[in-house]
CSV table of C-alpha atoms in Angstrom, one decimal:
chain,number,residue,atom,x,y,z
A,24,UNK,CA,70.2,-60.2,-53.4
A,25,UNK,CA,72.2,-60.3,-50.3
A,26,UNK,CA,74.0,-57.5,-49.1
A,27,UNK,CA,77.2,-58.0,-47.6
A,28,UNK,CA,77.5,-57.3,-43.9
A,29,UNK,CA,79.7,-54.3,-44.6
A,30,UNK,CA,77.2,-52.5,-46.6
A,31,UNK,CA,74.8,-52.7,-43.4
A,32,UNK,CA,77.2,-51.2,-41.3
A,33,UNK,CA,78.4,-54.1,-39.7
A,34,UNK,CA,82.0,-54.0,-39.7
A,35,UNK,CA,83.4,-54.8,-36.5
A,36,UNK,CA,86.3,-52.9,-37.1
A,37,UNK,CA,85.1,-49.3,-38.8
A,38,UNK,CA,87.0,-46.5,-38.2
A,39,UNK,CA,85.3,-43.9,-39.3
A,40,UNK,CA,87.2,-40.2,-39.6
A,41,UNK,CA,85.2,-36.7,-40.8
A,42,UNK,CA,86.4,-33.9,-41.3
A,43,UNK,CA,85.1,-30.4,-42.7
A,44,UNK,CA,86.5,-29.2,-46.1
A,45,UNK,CA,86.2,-26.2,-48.7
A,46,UNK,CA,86.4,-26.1,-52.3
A,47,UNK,CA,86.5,-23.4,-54.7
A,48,UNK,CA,84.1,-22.4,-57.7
A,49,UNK,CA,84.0,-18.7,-59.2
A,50,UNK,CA,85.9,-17.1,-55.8
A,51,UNK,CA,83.4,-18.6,-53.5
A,52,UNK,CA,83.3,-20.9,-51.0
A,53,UNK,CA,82.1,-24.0,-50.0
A,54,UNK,CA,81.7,-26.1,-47.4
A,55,UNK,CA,81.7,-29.8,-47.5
A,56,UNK,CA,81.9,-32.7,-44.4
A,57,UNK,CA,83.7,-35.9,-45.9
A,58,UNK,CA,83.2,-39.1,-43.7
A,59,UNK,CA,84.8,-42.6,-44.5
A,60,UNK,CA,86.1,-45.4,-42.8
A,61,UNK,CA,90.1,-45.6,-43.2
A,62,UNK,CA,90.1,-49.3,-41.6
A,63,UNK,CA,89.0,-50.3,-45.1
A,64,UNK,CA,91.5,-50.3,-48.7
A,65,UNK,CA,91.2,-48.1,-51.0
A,66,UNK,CA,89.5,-46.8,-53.4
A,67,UNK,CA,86.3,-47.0,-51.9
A,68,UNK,CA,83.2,-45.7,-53.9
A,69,UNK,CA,81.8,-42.6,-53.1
A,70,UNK,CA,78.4,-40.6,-52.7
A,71,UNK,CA,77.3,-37.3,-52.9
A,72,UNK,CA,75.0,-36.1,-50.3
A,73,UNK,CA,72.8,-33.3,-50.9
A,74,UNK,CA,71.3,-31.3,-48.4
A,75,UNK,CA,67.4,-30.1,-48.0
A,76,UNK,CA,66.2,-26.8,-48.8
A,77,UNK,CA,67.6,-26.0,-45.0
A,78,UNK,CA,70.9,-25.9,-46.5
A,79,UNK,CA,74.2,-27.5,-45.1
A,80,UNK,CA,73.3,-28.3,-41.3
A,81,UNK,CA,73.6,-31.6,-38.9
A,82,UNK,CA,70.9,-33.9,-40.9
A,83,UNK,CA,73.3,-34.0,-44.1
A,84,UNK,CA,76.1,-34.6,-41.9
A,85,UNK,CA,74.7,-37.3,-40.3
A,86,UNK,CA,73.9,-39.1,-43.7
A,87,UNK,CA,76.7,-38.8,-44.9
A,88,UNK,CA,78.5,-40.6,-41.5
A,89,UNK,CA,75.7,-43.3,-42.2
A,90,UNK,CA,77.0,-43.6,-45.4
A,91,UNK,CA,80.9,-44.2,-44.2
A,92,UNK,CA,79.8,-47.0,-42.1
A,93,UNK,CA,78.6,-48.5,-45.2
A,94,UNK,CA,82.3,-48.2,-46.3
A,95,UNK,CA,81.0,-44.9,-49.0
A,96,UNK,CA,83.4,-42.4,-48.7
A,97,UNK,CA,80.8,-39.8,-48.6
A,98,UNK,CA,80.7,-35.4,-49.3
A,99,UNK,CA,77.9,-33.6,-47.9
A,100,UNK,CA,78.2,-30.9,-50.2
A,101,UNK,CA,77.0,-26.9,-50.1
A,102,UNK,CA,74.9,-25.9,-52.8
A,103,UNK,CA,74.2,-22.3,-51.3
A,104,UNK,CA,77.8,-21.5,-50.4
A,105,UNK,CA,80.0,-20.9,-47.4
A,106,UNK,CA,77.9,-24.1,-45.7
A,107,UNK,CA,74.9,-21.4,-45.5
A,108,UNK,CA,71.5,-22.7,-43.4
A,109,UNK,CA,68.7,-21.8,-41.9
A,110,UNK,CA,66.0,-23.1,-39.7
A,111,UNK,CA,63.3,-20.8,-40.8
A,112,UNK,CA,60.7,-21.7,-44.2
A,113,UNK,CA,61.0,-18.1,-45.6
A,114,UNK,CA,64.6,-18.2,-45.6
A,115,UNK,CA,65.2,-21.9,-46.6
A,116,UNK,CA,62.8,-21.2,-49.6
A,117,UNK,CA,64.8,-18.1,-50.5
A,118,UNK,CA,68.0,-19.5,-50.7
A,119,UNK,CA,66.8,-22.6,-52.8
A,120,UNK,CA,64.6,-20.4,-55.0
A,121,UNK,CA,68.0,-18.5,-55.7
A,122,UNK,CA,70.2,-21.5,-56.2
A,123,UNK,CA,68.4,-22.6,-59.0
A,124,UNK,CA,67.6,-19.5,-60.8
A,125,UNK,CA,70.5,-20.3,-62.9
A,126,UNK,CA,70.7,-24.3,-63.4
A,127,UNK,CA,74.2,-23.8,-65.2
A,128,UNK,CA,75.4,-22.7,-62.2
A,129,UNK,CA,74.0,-24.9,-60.2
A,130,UNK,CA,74.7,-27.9,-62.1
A,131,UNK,CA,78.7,-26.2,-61.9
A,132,UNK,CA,78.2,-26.0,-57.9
A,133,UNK,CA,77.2,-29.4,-58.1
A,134,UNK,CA,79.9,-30.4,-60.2
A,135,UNK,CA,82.6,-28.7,-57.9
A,136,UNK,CA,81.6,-31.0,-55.1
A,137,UNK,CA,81.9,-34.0,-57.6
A,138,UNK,CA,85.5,-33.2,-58.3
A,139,UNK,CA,86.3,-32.7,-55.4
A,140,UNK,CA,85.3,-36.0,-54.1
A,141,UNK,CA,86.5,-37.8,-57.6
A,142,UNK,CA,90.0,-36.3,-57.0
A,143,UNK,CA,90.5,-37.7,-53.3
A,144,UNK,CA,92.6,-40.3,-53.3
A,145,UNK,CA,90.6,-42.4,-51.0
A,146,UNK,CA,87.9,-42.4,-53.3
A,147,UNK,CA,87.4,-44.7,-57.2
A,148,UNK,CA,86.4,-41.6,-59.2
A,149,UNK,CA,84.7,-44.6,-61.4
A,150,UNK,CA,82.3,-45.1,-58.6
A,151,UNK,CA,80.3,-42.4,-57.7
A,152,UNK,CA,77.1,-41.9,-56.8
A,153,UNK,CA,74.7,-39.0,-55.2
A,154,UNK,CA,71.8,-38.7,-53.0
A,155,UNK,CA,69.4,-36.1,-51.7
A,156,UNK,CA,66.6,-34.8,-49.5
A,157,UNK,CA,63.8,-32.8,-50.6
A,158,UNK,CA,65.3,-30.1,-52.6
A,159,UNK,CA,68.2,-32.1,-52.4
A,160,UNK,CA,66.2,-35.4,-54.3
A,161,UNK,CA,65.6,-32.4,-57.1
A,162,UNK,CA,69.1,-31.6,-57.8
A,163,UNK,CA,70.4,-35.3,-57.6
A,164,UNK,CA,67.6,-36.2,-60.7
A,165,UNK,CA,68.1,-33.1,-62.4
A,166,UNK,CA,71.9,-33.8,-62.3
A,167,UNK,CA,71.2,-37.8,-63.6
A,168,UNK,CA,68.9,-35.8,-66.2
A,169,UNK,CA,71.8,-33.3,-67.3
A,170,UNK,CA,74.4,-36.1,-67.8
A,171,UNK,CA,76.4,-35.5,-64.9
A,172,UNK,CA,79.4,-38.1,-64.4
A,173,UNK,CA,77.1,-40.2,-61.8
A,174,UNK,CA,76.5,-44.2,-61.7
A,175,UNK,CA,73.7,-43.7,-60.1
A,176,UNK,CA,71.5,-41.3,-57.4
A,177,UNK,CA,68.9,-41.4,-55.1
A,178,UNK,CA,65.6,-39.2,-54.2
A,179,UNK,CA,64.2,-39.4,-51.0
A,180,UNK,CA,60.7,-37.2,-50.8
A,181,UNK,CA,62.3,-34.8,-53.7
A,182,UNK,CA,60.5,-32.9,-56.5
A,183,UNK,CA,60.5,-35.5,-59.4
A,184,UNK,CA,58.9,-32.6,-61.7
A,185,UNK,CA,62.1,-31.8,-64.3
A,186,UNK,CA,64.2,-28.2,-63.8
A,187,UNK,CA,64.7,-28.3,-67.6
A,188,UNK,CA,65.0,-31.3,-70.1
A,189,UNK,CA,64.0,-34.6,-69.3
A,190,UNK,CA,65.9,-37.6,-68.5
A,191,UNK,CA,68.0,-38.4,-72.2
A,192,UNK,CA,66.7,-41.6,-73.8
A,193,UNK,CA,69.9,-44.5,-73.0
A,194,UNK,CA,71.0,-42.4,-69.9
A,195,UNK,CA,73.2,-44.9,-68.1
A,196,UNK,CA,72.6,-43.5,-64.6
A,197,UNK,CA,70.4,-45.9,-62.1
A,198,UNK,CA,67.8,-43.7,-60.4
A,199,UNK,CA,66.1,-44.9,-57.3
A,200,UNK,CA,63.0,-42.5,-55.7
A,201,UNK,CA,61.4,-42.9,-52.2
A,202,UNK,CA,58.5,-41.1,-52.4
A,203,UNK,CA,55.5,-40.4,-49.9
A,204,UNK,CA,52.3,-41.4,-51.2
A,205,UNK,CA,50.3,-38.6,-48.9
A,206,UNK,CA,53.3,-35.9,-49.7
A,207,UNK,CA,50.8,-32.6,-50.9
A,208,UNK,CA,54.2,-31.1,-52.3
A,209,UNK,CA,54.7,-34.4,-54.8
A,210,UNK,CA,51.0,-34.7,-56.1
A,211,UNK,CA,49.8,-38.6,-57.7
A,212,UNK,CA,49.9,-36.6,-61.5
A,213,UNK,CA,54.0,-35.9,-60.4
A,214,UNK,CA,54.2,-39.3,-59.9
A,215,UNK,CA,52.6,-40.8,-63.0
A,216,UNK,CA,54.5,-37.9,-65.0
A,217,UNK,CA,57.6,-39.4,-63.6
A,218,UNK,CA,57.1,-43.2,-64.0
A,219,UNK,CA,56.0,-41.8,-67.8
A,220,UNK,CA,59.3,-39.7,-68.7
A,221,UNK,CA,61.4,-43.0,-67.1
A,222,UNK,CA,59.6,-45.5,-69.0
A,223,UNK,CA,59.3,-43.3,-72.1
A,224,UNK,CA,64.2,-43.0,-71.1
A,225,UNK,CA,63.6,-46.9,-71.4
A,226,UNK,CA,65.6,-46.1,-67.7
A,227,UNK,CA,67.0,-48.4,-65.3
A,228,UNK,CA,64.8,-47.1,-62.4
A,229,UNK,CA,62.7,-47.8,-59.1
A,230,UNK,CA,60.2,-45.4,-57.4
A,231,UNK,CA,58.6,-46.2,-53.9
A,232,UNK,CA,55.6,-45.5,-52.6
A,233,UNK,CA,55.0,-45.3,-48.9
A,234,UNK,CA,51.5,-45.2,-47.9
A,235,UNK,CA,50.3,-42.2,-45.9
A,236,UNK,CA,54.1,-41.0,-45.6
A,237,UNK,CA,54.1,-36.8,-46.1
A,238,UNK,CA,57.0,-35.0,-47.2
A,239,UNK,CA,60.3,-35.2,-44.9
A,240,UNK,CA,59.5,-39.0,-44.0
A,241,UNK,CA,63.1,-39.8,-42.7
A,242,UNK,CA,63.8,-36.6,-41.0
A,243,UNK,CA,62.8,-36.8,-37.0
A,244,UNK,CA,62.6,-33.4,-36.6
A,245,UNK,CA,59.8,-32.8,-39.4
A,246,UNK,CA,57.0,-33.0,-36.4
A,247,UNK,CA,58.6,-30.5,-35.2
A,248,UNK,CA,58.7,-28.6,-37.8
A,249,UNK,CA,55.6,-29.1,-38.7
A,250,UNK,CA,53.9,-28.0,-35.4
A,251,UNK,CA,55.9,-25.2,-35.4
A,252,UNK,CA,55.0,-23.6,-39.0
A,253,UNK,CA,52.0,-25.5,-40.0
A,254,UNK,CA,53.5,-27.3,-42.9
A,255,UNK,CA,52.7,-30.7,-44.5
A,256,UNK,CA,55.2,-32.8,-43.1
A,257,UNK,CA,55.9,-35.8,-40.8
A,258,UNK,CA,58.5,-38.4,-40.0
A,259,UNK,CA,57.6,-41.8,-40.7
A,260,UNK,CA,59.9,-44.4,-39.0
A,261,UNK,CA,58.9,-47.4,-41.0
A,262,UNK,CA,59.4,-45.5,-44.3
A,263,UNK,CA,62.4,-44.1,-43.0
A,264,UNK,CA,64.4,-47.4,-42.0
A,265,UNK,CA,62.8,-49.4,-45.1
A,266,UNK,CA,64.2,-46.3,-47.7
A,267,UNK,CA,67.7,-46.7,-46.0
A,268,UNK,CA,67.7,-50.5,-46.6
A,269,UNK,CA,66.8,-49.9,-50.1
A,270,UNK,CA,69.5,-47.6,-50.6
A,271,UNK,CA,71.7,-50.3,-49.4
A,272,UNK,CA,70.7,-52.5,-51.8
A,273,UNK,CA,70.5,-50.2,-54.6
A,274,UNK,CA,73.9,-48.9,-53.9
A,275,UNK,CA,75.6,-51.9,-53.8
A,276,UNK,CA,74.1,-52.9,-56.8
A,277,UNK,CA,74.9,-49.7,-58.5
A,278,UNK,CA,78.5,-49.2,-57.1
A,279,UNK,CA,80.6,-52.8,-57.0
């Protein structure tokens, strides 16, 4: 299919505005970054962003500004509250560990972005999607596997092992997975587990493999990272710039 020159980011005439937000669940704070492009009408669709396990830093951010030059009116959204991060393993595991030790409230964190976003009046609240990175590719399928009010979302290099109850049989949500092949943290049996509970959903899905691509593919500071704490990843550029043109597609398709 061909995508429209918009949806690669072509306009010659984007105007895209950010701005930092906060929303409200239970007394606590959150801490989102909306980006769109107000050159273009509304209601434009919109897409959740979910950060990694680093929490709410630059890298979410900077999806989600991708994402508005697509013409997405896109929330990167705070799953740890008050837009807390980290650039340290120990602490980035903590903090994910202990937002999903209850998935109700997770799923309600979750949810509290969703709103948020549905309710802006730049935004179709019948046309929204989400996305995520590593930890953030679990919550996006374990929200499309709780029933949450998405058309569609999208894993890149996340946990594809369920939180809780597998994907519903008829569930209407698309799901799209970019996956690396060599990733120790998503092992082959993960994969064929996955590609199992989809078929078994009779769900509308697609799951990429990229050969010899390790967990963080499209993140260029997982070297880095890497060298620095002697973990399993590694930035693939090809992966990286062939799972973003997938999105594209998959979006589209998903959203118009």
């Amino acid at each position: 299919m061909a995508i429209p020159l918009l949806l690669l980011g072509a306009s010659a005439q984007a105007a895209v505005v950010t701005e930092e937000v906060r929303y409200q669940l239970d007394g606590q704070s959150y801490l989102g970054y909306l980006a769109y492009d107000d050159s273009l009408p509304a209601p434009l669709p919109g897409v959740l962003v979910v950060h990694e396990w680093w929490g709410h830093n630059d890298y979410v951010r900077q999806r989600a500004d991708m994402l508005a030059e697509l013409g997405y009116a896109a929330l990167a959204l705070d799953m740890y509250g008050d837009g807390r991060n980290t650039e340290h393993p120990s602490e980035a595991g903590e903090f994910a560990k202990a937002s999903l030790a209850s998935l109700p409230l997770a799923e309600r964190r979750f949810n509290a972005a969703r709103d948020w976003l549905a309710a802006h009046p730049r935004v179709d609240d019948g046309r929204i999607a989400a996305i995520g990175y590593c930890y953030g590719g679990g919550v996006v399928l374990h929200m499309a596997r709780a029933g949450a009010e998405l058309k569609a979302v999208a894993s890149f290099h996340g946990s594809l092992a369920p939180l809780a109850d597998p994907l519903p049989a008829g569930s209407p949500v698309r799901i799209a997975v970019f996956n690396g092949a060599a990733d120790p943290l998503v092992p082959a049996e993960q994969v064929a587990a996955f590609r199992q509970e989809m078929d078994a959903a009779g769900a509308d899905y697609l799951l990429v493999d990229y050969p010899g691509a390790l967990h963080a593919f499209t993140n260029p500071r997982a070297d880095s990272v890497a060298a620095e704490f002697n973990m399993p990843l590694g930035y693939d550029a090809q992966a990286d710039k062939d799972s973003w043109l997938q999105l594209q597609a998959f979006l589209h398709e998903s959203l118009e």
